[in-house]
GROMACS .gro file of C-alpha atoms in nm:
model
  440
    1MET     CA    1  -2.898  -3.276   7.288
    2LEU     CA    2  -3.178  -3.244   7.035
    3ARG     CA    3  -3.168  -2.863   7.055
    4LEU     CA    4  -2.790  -2.864   7.021
    5HIS     CA    5  -2.806  -3.094   6.716
    6THR     CA    6  -3.081  -2.878   6.559
    7THR     CA    7  -2.881  -2.561   6.620
    8ARG     CA    8  -2.571  -2.720   6.467
    9ALA     CA    9  -2.777  -2.831   6.165
   10ARG     CA   10  -2.913  -2.480   6.120
   11LEU     CA   11  -2.560  -2.335   6.150
   12ALA     CA   12  -2.432  -2.584   5.893
   13THR     CA   13  -2.713  -2.492   5.657
   14MET     CA   14  -2.643  -2.121   5.701
   15VAL     CA   15  -2.270  -2.173   5.641
   16LEU     CA   16  -2.343  -2.375   5.328
   17ALA     CA   17  -2.581  -2.108   5.199
   18LEU     CA   18  -2.327  -1.835   5.268
   19ALA     CA   19  -2.060  -2.034   5.090
   20LEU     CA   20  -2.283  -2.070   4.786
   21VAL     CA   21  -2.354  -1.694   4.785
   22LEU     CA   22  -1.982  -1.613   4.811
   23ALA     CA   23  -1.899  -1.861   4.537
   24SER     CA   24  -2.163  -1.708   4.312
   25ALA     CA   25  -2.034  -1.357   4.380
   26ALA     CA   26  -1.677  -1.467   4.312
   27ALA     CA   27  -1.784  -1.617   3.981
   28VAL     CA   28  -1.938  -1.288   3.877
   29LEU     CA   29  -1.636  -1.084   3.987
   30LEU     CA   30  -1.391  -1.316   3.815
   31ALA     CA   31  -1.590  -1.356   3.492
   32PRO     CA   32  -1.339  -1.180   3.263
   33THR     CA   33  -1.035  -1.368   3.398
   34ALA     CA   34  -0.746  -1.478   3.172
   35PRO     CA   35  -0.859  -1.843   3.128
   36GLN     CA   36  -1.202  -1.737   3.004
   37ALA     CA   37  -1.048  -1.469   2.779
   38VAL     CA   38  -0.815  -1.729   2.633
   39ALA     CA   39  -1.107  -1.962   2.575
   40ALA     CA   40  -1.295  -1.686   2.396
   41GLU     CA   41  -0.989  -1.607   2.186
   42THR     CA   42  -0.944  -1.975   2.102
   43SER     CA   43  -1.308  -1.997   2.002
   44ALA     CA   44  -1.268  -1.689   1.782
   45GLU     CA   45  -0.960  -1.848   1.624
   46GLN     CA   46  -1.161  -2.160   1.545
   47LYS     CA   47  -1.464  -1.970   1.415
   48PRO     CA   48  -1.340  -1.658   1.238
   49THR     CA   49  -1.579  -1.370   1.177
   50TYR     CA   50  -1.348  -1.117   1.013
   51LYS     CA   51  -1.415  -1.026   0.651
   52ALA     CA   52  -1.171  -0.832   0.434
   53GLN     CA   53  -1.324  -0.535   0.249
   54GLU     CA   54  -1.247  -0.469  -0.116
   55GLY     CA   55  -1.168  -0.118  -0.237
   56PRO     CA   56  -0.923   0.171  -0.198
   57THR     CA   57  -0.773   0.295   0.128
   58PHE     CA   58  -0.600   0.632   0.166
   59ASN     CA   59  -0.394   0.777   0.445
   60THR     CA   60  -0.281   1.132   0.513
   61ALA     CA   61   0.035   1.272   0.671
   62ILE     CA   62  -0.165   1.516   0.883
   63GLY     CA   63  -0.489   1.481   1.074
   64ASP     CA   64  -0.600   1.241   1.345
   65GLN     CA   65  -0.437   0.906   1.415
   66SER     CA   66  -0.694   0.704   1.219
   67SER     CA   67  -0.637   0.919   0.909
   68ARG     CA   68  -0.260   0.885   0.931
   69ARG     CA   69  -0.258   0.512   1.013
   70ALA     CA   70  -0.543   0.401   0.785
   71ILE     CA   71  -0.323   0.189   0.555
   72LEU     CA   72  -0.084   0.067   0.824
   73ASP     CA   73  -0.374  -0.044   1.044
   74LEU     CA   74  -0.540  -0.215   0.746
   75ILE     CA   75  -0.227  -0.422   0.682
   76LEU     CA   76  -0.171  -0.498   1.052
   77GLN     CA   77  -0.534  -0.604   1.092
   78THR     CA   78  -0.508  -0.834   0.790
   79ILE     CA   79  -0.189  -0.989   0.928
   80ARG     CA   80  -0.347  -1.055   1.267
   81HIS     CA   81  -0.651  -1.225   1.113
   82THR     CA   82  -0.454  -1.453   0.882
   83SER     CA   83  -0.519  -1.820   0.955
   84PRO     CA   84  -0.251  -2.028   1.133
   85LYS     CA   85  -0.279  -2.257   0.828
   86GLY     CA   86  -0.243  -1.968   0.587
   87GLN     CA   87   0.041  -1.787   0.413
   88ILE     CA   88   0.156  -1.425   0.415
   89LYS     CA   89   0.381  -1.303   0.134
   90ILE     CA   90   0.502  -0.944   0.144
   91MET     CA   91   0.718  -0.749  -0.100
   92THR     CA   92   0.789  -0.399   0.028
   93TRP     CA   93   1.074  -0.173  -0.083
   94ASN     CA   94   1.134  -0.095   0.284
   95PHE     CA   95   1.022  -0.261   0.606
   96MET     CA   96   1.065  -0.044   0.913
   97ASN     CA   97   0.786  -0.072   1.170
   98ALA     CA   98   0.811  -0.237   1.511
   99GLY     CA   99   0.439  -0.321   1.529
  100ALA     CA  100   0.451  -0.497   1.193
  101ALA     CA  101   0.753  -0.700   1.305
  102ASP     CA  102   0.565  -0.806   1.620
  103ALA     CA  103   0.250  -0.901   1.429
  104LEU     CA  104   0.435  -1.109   1.167
  105ILE     CA  105   0.648  -1.294   1.424
  106GLN     CA  106   0.339  -1.370   1.633
  107ARG     CA  107   0.158  -1.507   1.327
  108ALA     CA  108   0.455  -1.727   1.240
  109GLN     CA  109   0.464  -1.856   1.598
  110LYS     CA  110   0.101  -1.961   1.556
  111GLY     CA  111   0.187  -2.157   1.241
  112THR     CA  112   0.129  -1.909   0.958
  113THR     CA  113   0.394  -1.919   0.687
  114VAL     CA  114   0.544  -1.569   0.655
  115ARG     CA  115   0.778  -1.450   0.382
  116VAL     CA  116   0.898  -1.090   0.350
  117LEU     CA  117   1.119  -0.932   0.083
  118ILE     CA  118   1.280  -0.586   0.086
  119ASP     CA  119   1.544  -0.391  -0.105
  120ALA     CA  120   1.889  -0.455   0.041
  121ASN     CA  121   1.969  -0.083   0.047
  122ASN     CA  122   1.726  -0.051   0.337
  123ASN     CA  123   1.923  -0.283   0.563
  124ASP     CA  124   2.291  -0.220   0.504
  125GLU     CA  125   2.583  -0.058   0.685
  126ASP     CA  126   2.444   0.288   0.608
  127THR     CA  127   2.089   0.218   0.722
  128ASP     CA  128   1.995   0.132   1.080
  129ASN     CA  129   1.695  -0.097   1.051
  130PRO     CA  130   1.636  -0.279   1.382
  131SER     CA  131   1.277  -0.371   1.288
  132PHE     CA  132   1.384  -0.574   0.985
  133ARG     CA  133   1.674  -0.739   1.169
  134ARG     CA  134   1.439  -0.841   1.449
  135LEU     CA  135   1.183  -0.967   1.197
  136LYS     CA  136   1.446  -1.172   1.018
  137LYS     CA  137   1.574  -1.326   1.340
  138GLY     CA  138   1.225  -1.380   1.483
  139LEU     CA  139   1.087  -1.554   1.173
  140LYS     CA  140   1.388  -1.781   1.146
  141ALA     CA  141   1.345  -1.885   1.510
  142THR     CA  142   0.989  -2.008   1.441
  143ASN     CA  143   1.117  -2.273   1.198
  144GLY     CA  144   1.257  -2.495   1.472
  145LYS     CA  145   1.467  -2.782   1.343
  146ASN     CA  146   1.275  -2.791   1.017
  147GLU     CA  147   1.110  -3.122   1.105
  148LYS     CA  148   0.859  -3.257   0.856
  149GLY     CA  149   0.570  -3.018   0.815
  150ALA     CA  150   0.746  -2.729   0.991
  151THR     CA  151   0.658  -2.376   0.887
  152LYS     CA  152   0.920  -2.211   0.668
  153SER     CA  153   0.913  -1.841   0.750
  154PHE     CA  154   1.190  -1.605   0.643
  155ALA     CA  155   1.274  -1.243   0.562
  156ARG     CA  156   1.513  -1.178   0.274
  157MET     CA  157   1.661  -0.896   0.067
  158CYS     CA  158   1.720  -0.835  -0.302
  159ARG     CA  159   2.028  -0.644  -0.413
  160GLY     CA  160   1.874  -0.442  -0.693
  161SER     CA  161   1.569  -0.573  -0.877
  162CYS     CA  162   1.472  -0.924  -0.765
  163ARG     CA  163   1.361  -1.024  -1.116
  164GLY     CA  164   1.581  -0.790  -1.321
  165LYS     CA  165   1.946  -0.707  -1.375
  166SER     CA  166   1.956  -0.363  -1.212
  167GLY     CA  167   1.718  -0.110  -1.058
  168ALA     CA  168   1.553  -0.165  -0.720
  169ALA     CA  169   1.313  -0.400  -0.543
  170HIS     CA  170   1.045  -0.131  -0.535
  171THR     CA  171   0.718  -0.332  -0.549
  172LYS     CA  172   0.468  -0.288  -0.263
  173MET     CA  173   0.224  -0.580  -0.242
  174PHE     CA  174   0.083  -0.792   0.038
  175LEU     CA  175  -0.069  -1.138  -0.019
  176PHE     CA  176  -0.282  -1.332   0.233
  177ASP     CA  177  -0.446  -1.658   0.125
  178LYS     CA  178  -0.671  -1.711   0.432
  179VAL     CA  179  -0.791  -1.408   0.629
  180GLY     CA  180  -1.084  -1.476   0.861
  181LEU     CA  181  -1.377  -1.564   0.634
  182SER     CA  182  -1.201  -1.420   0.327
  183ARG     CA  183  -0.973  -1.592   0.082
  184ASN     CA  184  -0.702  -1.465  -0.150
  185VAL     CA  185  -0.662  -1.109  -0.026
  186LEU     CA  186  -0.420  -0.895  -0.228
  187ILE     CA  187  -0.327  -0.542  -0.118
  188GLN     CA  188  -0.114  -0.330  -0.354
  189GLY     CA  189  -0.037   0.037  -0.397
  190SER     CA  190   0.213   0.307  -0.303
  191ALA     CA  191   0.262   0.231   0.067
  192ASN     CA  192   0.564   0.055   0.211
  193LEU     CA  193   0.535  -0.124   0.545
  194THR     CA  194   0.708   0.154   0.736
  195THR     CA  195   0.627   0.405   1.007
  196ALA     CA  196   0.715   0.685   0.764
  197ALA     CA  197   0.441   0.567   0.525
  198ALA     CA  198   0.189   0.649   0.797
  199ALA     CA  199   0.356   0.946   0.965
  200ASN     CA  200   0.513   1.141   0.678
  201GLN     CA  201   0.342   1.043   0.352
  202TRP     CA  202   0.010   1.055   0.171
  203ASN     CA  203  -0.044   0.703   0.032
  204GLU     CA  204  -0.303   0.470  -0.118
  205VAL     CA  205  -0.356   0.096  -0.157
  206TYR     CA  206  -0.623  -0.112  -0.327
  207THR     CA  207  -0.752  -0.434  -0.168
  208TYR     CA  208  -0.875  -0.721  -0.387
  209VAL     CA  209  -1.076  -0.995  -0.213
  210GLY     CA  210  -1.147  -1.339  -0.355
  211ARG     CA  211  -1.026  -1.251  -0.705
  212ASP     CA  212  -0.844  -1.577  -0.758
  213LYS     CA  213  -0.696  -1.513  -1.102
  214ILE     CA  214  -0.529  -1.183  -1.020
  215TYR     CA  215  -0.419  -1.319  -0.682
  216ASP     CA  216  -0.259  -1.628  -0.837
  217PHE     CA  217  -0.088  -1.407  -1.096
  218ALA     CA  218   0.057  -1.178  -0.829
  219GLU     CA  219   0.165  -1.472  -0.614
  220GLY     CA  220   0.346  -1.624  -0.911
  221ILE     CA  221   0.540  -1.299  -0.956
  222PHE     CA  222   0.623  -1.293  -0.584
  223ASP     CA  223   0.759  -1.647  -0.604
  224GLN     CA  224   0.985  -1.536  -0.888
  225MET     CA  225   1.101  -1.242  -0.677
  226TRP     CA  226   1.175  -1.477  -0.388
  227ARG     CA  227   1.430  -1.664  -0.600
  228ASP     CA  228   1.619  -1.335  -0.658
  229LYS     CA  229   1.738  -1.429  -1.007
  230PRO     CA  230   1.701  -1.237  -1.335
  231THR     CA  231   1.388  -1.350  -1.519
  232LYS     CA  232   1.414  -1.396  -1.895
  233ASN     CA  233   1.076  -1.238  -1.968
  234ALA     CA  234   1.044  -1.005  -1.672
  235TYR     CA  235   0.753  -0.788  -1.789
  236ARG     CA  236   0.425  -0.966  -1.726
  237ALA     CA  237   0.066  -0.848  -1.754
  238PHE     CA  238  -0.267  -0.974  -1.626
  239GLU     CA  239  -0.551  -0.818  -1.826
  240GLY     CA  240  -0.903  -0.830  -1.688
  241ASN     CA  241  -1.226  -0.647  -1.762
  242ARG     CA  242  -1.227  -0.448  -1.439
  243TYR     CA  243  -0.888  -0.522  -1.284
  244SER     CA  244  -0.547  -0.553  -1.447
  245LEU     CA  245  -0.200  -0.584  -1.300
  246TYR     CA  246   0.139  -0.523  -1.462
  247PHE     CA  247   0.489  -0.603  -1.338
  248SER     CA  248   0.819  -0.456  -1.458
  249PRO     CA  249   1.116  -0.459  -1.540
  250TYR     CA  250   1.024  -0.353  -1.893
  251TYR     CA  251   1.193  -0.620  -2.104
  252GLY     CA  252   1.118  -0.963  -2.251
  253LYS     CA  253   0.892  -1.098  -2.523
  254TYR     CA  254   0.575  -0.982  -2.344
  255PHE     CA  255   0.674  -0.616  -2.326
  256GLU     CA  256   0.541  -0.393  -2.602
  257GLU     CA  257   0.479  -0.055  -2.437
  258ASP     CA  258   0.428   0.118  -2.105
  259PRO     CA  259   0.060   0.049  -2.017
  260VAL     CA  260   0.005   0.389  -1.852
  261GLN     CA  261   0.160   0.598  -2.128
  262ALA     CA  262  -0.015   0.387  -2.392
  263MET     CA  263  -0.350   0.465  -2.230
  264MET     CA  264  -0.267   0.836  -2.220
  265ASP     CA  265  -0.222   0.828  -2.599
  266ARG     CA  266  -0.584   0.717  -2.632
  267ILE     CA  267  -0.735   0.997  -2.422
  268ARG     CA  268  -0.966   1.234  -2.611
  269CYS     CA  269  -1.044   1.565  -2.446
  270LYS     CA  270  -1.388   1.637  -2.592
  271GLY     CA  271  -1.709   1.441  -2.627
  272ALA     CA  272  -1.740   1.273  -2.286
  273ARG     CA  273  -2.092   1.160  -2.196
  274LYS     CA  274  -2.208   1.075  -1.845
  275ALA     CA  275  -1.843   1.127  -1.752
  276GLY     CA  276  -1.590   1.410  -1.752
  277ASN     CA  277  -1.674   1.762  -1.635
  278ALA     CA  278  -1.988   1.968  -1.693
  279ASN     CA  279  -1.863   2.069  -2.039
  280GLY     CA  280  -1.804   1.713  -2.154
  281ARG     CA  281  -1.426   1.750  -2.118
  282THR     CA  282  -1.217   1.458  -1.997
  283ILE     CA  283  -1.077   1.494  -1.645
  284VAL     CA  284  -0.716   1.379  -1.595
  285ARG     CA  285  -0.551   1.372  -1.254
  286SER     CA  286  -0.181   1.289  -1.229
  287ALA     CA  287  -0.014   1.227  -0.892
  288PRO     CA  288   0.321   1.078  -0.994
  289ASP     CA  289   0.524   1.144  -0.675
  290VAL     CA  290   0.837   1.155  -0.895
  291ILE     CA  291   0.825   1.275  -1.257
  292ARG     CA  292   1.163   1.326  -1.421
  293GLY     CA  293   1.415   1.184  -1.669
  294LYS     CA  294   1.329   1.062  -2.020
  295ARG     CA  295   1.023   0.877  -1.900
  296GLY     CA  296   0.907   1.181  -1.709
  297MET     CA  297   0.945   1.404  -2.015
  298ILE     CA  298   0.739   1.165  -2.228
  299ALA     CA  299   0.457   1.187  -1.973
  300ALA     CA  300   0.497   1.565  -1.940
  301ARG     CA  301   0.460   1.615  -2.316
  302ARG     CA  302   0.144   1.406  -2.315
  303LEU     CA  303  -0.002   1.593  -2.019
  304LYS     CA  304   0.075   1.932  -2.173
  305THR     CA  305  -0.080   1.823  -2.504
  306LEU     CA  306  -0.394   1.703  -2.325
  307TRP     CA  307  -0.418   2.033  -2.140
  308ASP     CA  308  -0.379   2.229  -2.464
  309GLN     CA  309  -0.646   2.012  -2.630
  310GLY     CA  310  -0.898   2.105  -2.362
  311CYS     CA  311  -0.873   1.830  -2.101
  312ASP     CA  312  -0.930   1.918  -1.735
  313VAL     CA  313  -0.577   1.839  -1.609
  314ARG     CA  314  -0.421   1.867  -1.262
  315ILE     CA  315  -0.081   1.745  -1.146
  316ALA     CA  316   0.009   1.686  -0.778
  317TYR     CA  317   0.376   1.595  -0.739
  318THR     CA  318   0.667   1.568  -0.497
  319VAL     CA  319   0.978   1.553  -0.717
  320MET     CA  320   0.986   1.707  -1.066
  321GLY     CA  321   1.280   1.736  -1.306
  322ARG     CA  322   1.372   2.089  -1.413
  323ASP     CA  323   1.318   2.016  -1.782
  324VAL     CA  324   0.983   1.855  -1.703
  325LYS     CA  325   0.872   2.157  -1.502
  326LYS     CA  326   0.988   2.396  -1.774
  327HIS     CA  327   0.785   2.207  -2.034
  328LEU     CA  328   0.470   2.192  -1.823
  329ASN     CA  329   0.501   2.563  -1.743
  330GLY     CA  330   0.564   2.650  -2.106
  331GLY     CA  331   0.362   2.895  -2.311
  332GLY     CA  332   0.154   2.819  -2.615
  333GLY     CA  333  -0.180   2.648  -2.615
  334ARG     CA  334  -0.359   2.716  -2.288
  335GLY     CA  335  -0.041   2.808  -2.103
  336PRO     CA  336   0.100   2.634  -1.793
  337VAL     CA  337  -0.060   2.309  -1.678
  338PRO     CA  338  -0.219   2.343  -1.329
  339MET     CA  339   0.025   2.192  -1.078
  340LYS     CA  340   0.071   2.171  -0.701
  341HIS     CA  341   0.392   2.081  -0.521
  342LEU     CA  342   0.237   1.870  -0.243
  343VAL     CA  343   0.516   1.860   0.009
  344GLN     CA  344   0.510   2.006   0.357
  345ASP     CA  345   0.787   2.180   0.546
  346PHE     CA  346   0.606   2.133   0.873
  347ASP     CA  347   0.842   2.338   1.091
  348GLY     CA  348   0.971   2.578   0.826
  349ASP     CA  349   1.339   2.470   0.845
  350GLY     CA  350   1.371   2.411   0.469
  351ASP     CA  351   1.365   2.029   0.498
  352PHE     CA  352   1.048   1.864   0.364
  353ASP     CA  353   0.886   1.662   0.642
  354ASN     CA  354   0.575   1.526   0.470
  355TYR     CA  355   0.499   1.455   0.106
  356PHE     CA  356   0.262   1.303  -0.148
  357HIS     CA  357   0.380   0.946  -0.216
  358LEU     CA  358   0.098   0.835  -0.449
  359LYS     CA  359   0.178   0.706  -0.800
  360VAL     CA  360  -0.167   0.753  -0.952
  361LEU     CA  361  -0.327   0.856  -1.281
  362THR     CA  362  -0.705   0.890  -1.314
  363ILE     CA  363  -0.901   0.932  -1.640
  364ASN     CA  364  -1.266   1.033  -1.626
  365GLY     CA  365  -1.419   1.099  -1.967
  366ARG     CA  366  -1.338   0.980  -2.316
  367ILE     CA  367  -1.081   0.714  -2.407
  368GLY     CA  368  -1.087   0.633  -2.778
  369ALA     CA  369  -1.443   0.553  -2.879
  370ASP     CA  370  -1.552   0.505  -2.518
  371ARG     CA  371  -1.716   0.832  -2.414
  372THR     CA  372  -1.802   0.707  -2.064
  373ALA     CA  373  -1.463   0.586  -1.944
  374TYR     CA  374  -1.347   0.569  -1.583
  375VAL     CA  375  -0.993   0.431  -1.546
  376THR     CA  376  -0.740   0.457  -1.263
  377PHE     CA  377  -0.377   0.345  -1.252
  378ASN     CA  378  -0.215   0.298  -0.912
  379GLY     CA  379   0.084   0.112  -0.775
  380SER     CA  380   0.451   0.152  -0.689
  381ALA     CA  381   0.597   0.295  -1.011
  382ASN     CA  382   0.710   0.656  -1.028
  383THR     CA  383   0.718   0.833  -1.365
  384SER     CA  384   1.096   0.810  -1.389
  385ASP     CA  385   1.363   0.603  -1.564
  386PRO     CA  386   1.453   0.372  -1.270
  387SER     CA  387   1.093   0.243  -1.264
  388SER     CA  388   1.137   0.071  -1.601
  389ARG     CA  389   1.438  -0.125  -1.467
  390SER     CA  390   1.302  -0.203  -1.121
  391ASP     CA  391   1.055  -0.444  -0.968
  392GLU     CA  392   0.733  -0.243  -0.983
  393GLN     CA  393   0.362  -0.319  -0.987
  394ILE     CA  394   0.098  -0.112  -1.166
  395GLY     CA  395  -0.271  -0.176  -1.110
  396LYS     CA  396  -0.547  -0.071  -1.348
  397LEU     CA  397  -0.895  -0.022  -1.202
  398VAL     CA  398  -1.187   0.024  -1.440
  399GLY     CA  399  -1.506   0.171  -1.299
  400LYS     CA  400  -1.672   0.492  -1.185
  401ARG     CA  401  -1.670   0.434  -0.811
  402ASN     CA  402  -1.297   0.368  -0.777
  403THR     CA  403  -1.193   0.636  -1.024
  404LEU     CA  404  -1.398   0.904  -0.852
  405ALA     CA  405  -1.258   0.799  -0.513
  406TYR     CA  406  -0.902   0.851  -0.637
  407GLN     CA  407  -0.990   1.168  -0.828
  408ARG     CA  408  -1.158   1.324  -0.526
  409PHE     CA  409  -0.867   1.240  -0.298
  410ILE     CA  410  -0.622   1.416  -0.531
  411ASP     CA  411  -0.857   1.713  -0.578
  412ARG     CA  412  -0.906   1.747  -0.204
  413TRP     CA  413  -0.536   1.806  -0.143
  414PHE     CA  414  -0.482   2.000  -0.466
  415GLU     CA  415  -0.748   2.247  -0.357
  416ASN     CA  416  -0.653   2.242   0.013
  417PRO     CA  417  -0.275   2.199   0.040
  418PRO     CA  418  -0.135   2.130   0.388
  419PRO     CA  419  -0.002   2.422   0.593
  420ASN     CA  420   0.352   2.527   0.493
  421ALA     CA  421   0.323   2.344   0.162
  422GLY     CA  422   0.622   2.386  -0.068
  423ARG     CA  423   0.950   2.549   0.023
  424ARG     CA  424   0.959   2.885   0.197
  425ALA     CA  425   1.131   3.170   0.014
  426ASP     CA  426   1.351   3.241   0.317
  427ALA     CA  427   1.462   2.878   0.367
  428ASP     CA  428   1.833   2.809   0.411
  429PRO     CA  429   1.968   2.742   0.057
  430ASN     CA  430   2.233   2.509   0.200
  431ILE     CA  431   1.970   2.264   0.325
  432ASP     CA  432   1.866   1.989   0.085
  433PRO     CA  433   1.485   1.991   0.110
  434TYR     CA  434   1.466   1.634  -0.024
  435GLN     CA  435   1.713   1.473   0.217
  436HIS     CA  436   1.434   1.275   0.387
  437VAL     CA  437   1.224   1.213   0.075
  438ASP     CA  438   1.230   0.888  -0.126
  439MET     CA  439   1.357   1.035  -0.453
  440ASP     CA  440   1.262   0.734  -0.672
   0.00000   0.00000   0.00000
């Protein structure tokens, strides 16, 4: 009996030891299971580590995926890291991206307040926009029965300018008050929240982080847009030492002159020091996307004058009025202004597939008495008449680093145009090359 009991005890001990080994092995094998992943995600949600980075971001219409999606991924990443207690406010002329709709609905489901505005022409009977319709429905569903403290998330449209009496809702800005460890993140530039902005356009945006005054100013303008009523004094300006922001329409007691064209009047072509080119000439780079109409001709005359006065001028454009092009190509002075038509007929069928969508002006050299000036204008406004009537934002960035970044980006594509740039001589004349291009 003693031997039998001892044997049973040994067997029990061996079974227990084996069970412990198997349990330990199972724990190792099952380490990355869903419950633990959820716990890690919850911990990350409670202790954010993400930091927004200030500065410019550019994307290209050709190249690898990261180059094409640089801006889209920046915006999606910022959305996904916005706090459940935070707010997202987006004004984009067009919203047409399934991934963005998913990300915004998911944020709203977690508690983030989400508000999105677009131009009504991009979701009407002539435009199939399932992404925006799904976003609108999905955000509304997150509001529940609107009990006390419920999140109020919506997507809306403006018929024409939100703050004006005509024009379009053409602003492109993205506001996030709590993003990971960052606060008051404002992204603004030329890019809409669309797939086309990443797949078919060259774009730029500038990200401001923790700049409370300019953020509050932009948020105040957004809140006016959200009401979708004409504003008495629509033109508003925030002037800072390094960063300024302007909003059209161009009317009201605060409007005196176009800030971009006014700055161009102050450019001096000679006498730059520690700026400009090797000969001390001011460098001007204009990437207007669209330059036409009365406003386009005003800019064209200034650019031609600057070229004739000795400035180092280059123009990279998508749409140019015939009279504007004739003036810029005119004789006298130094002759035609250097220009590049930065569109791409990728497959050679006569229809432009990809195009420069920037609305940028850079000045590197002398402005008035300042012989070491570095100034960049970016934003949503084309150099055309509708821009003065529409909701538009124009940013002004003062400083060498940012200006050179924008200047180099324009020069890169000016000097190395994409394959099949411009329209082929043998293209079908019955095909409208601009049928898939945002003309204003």
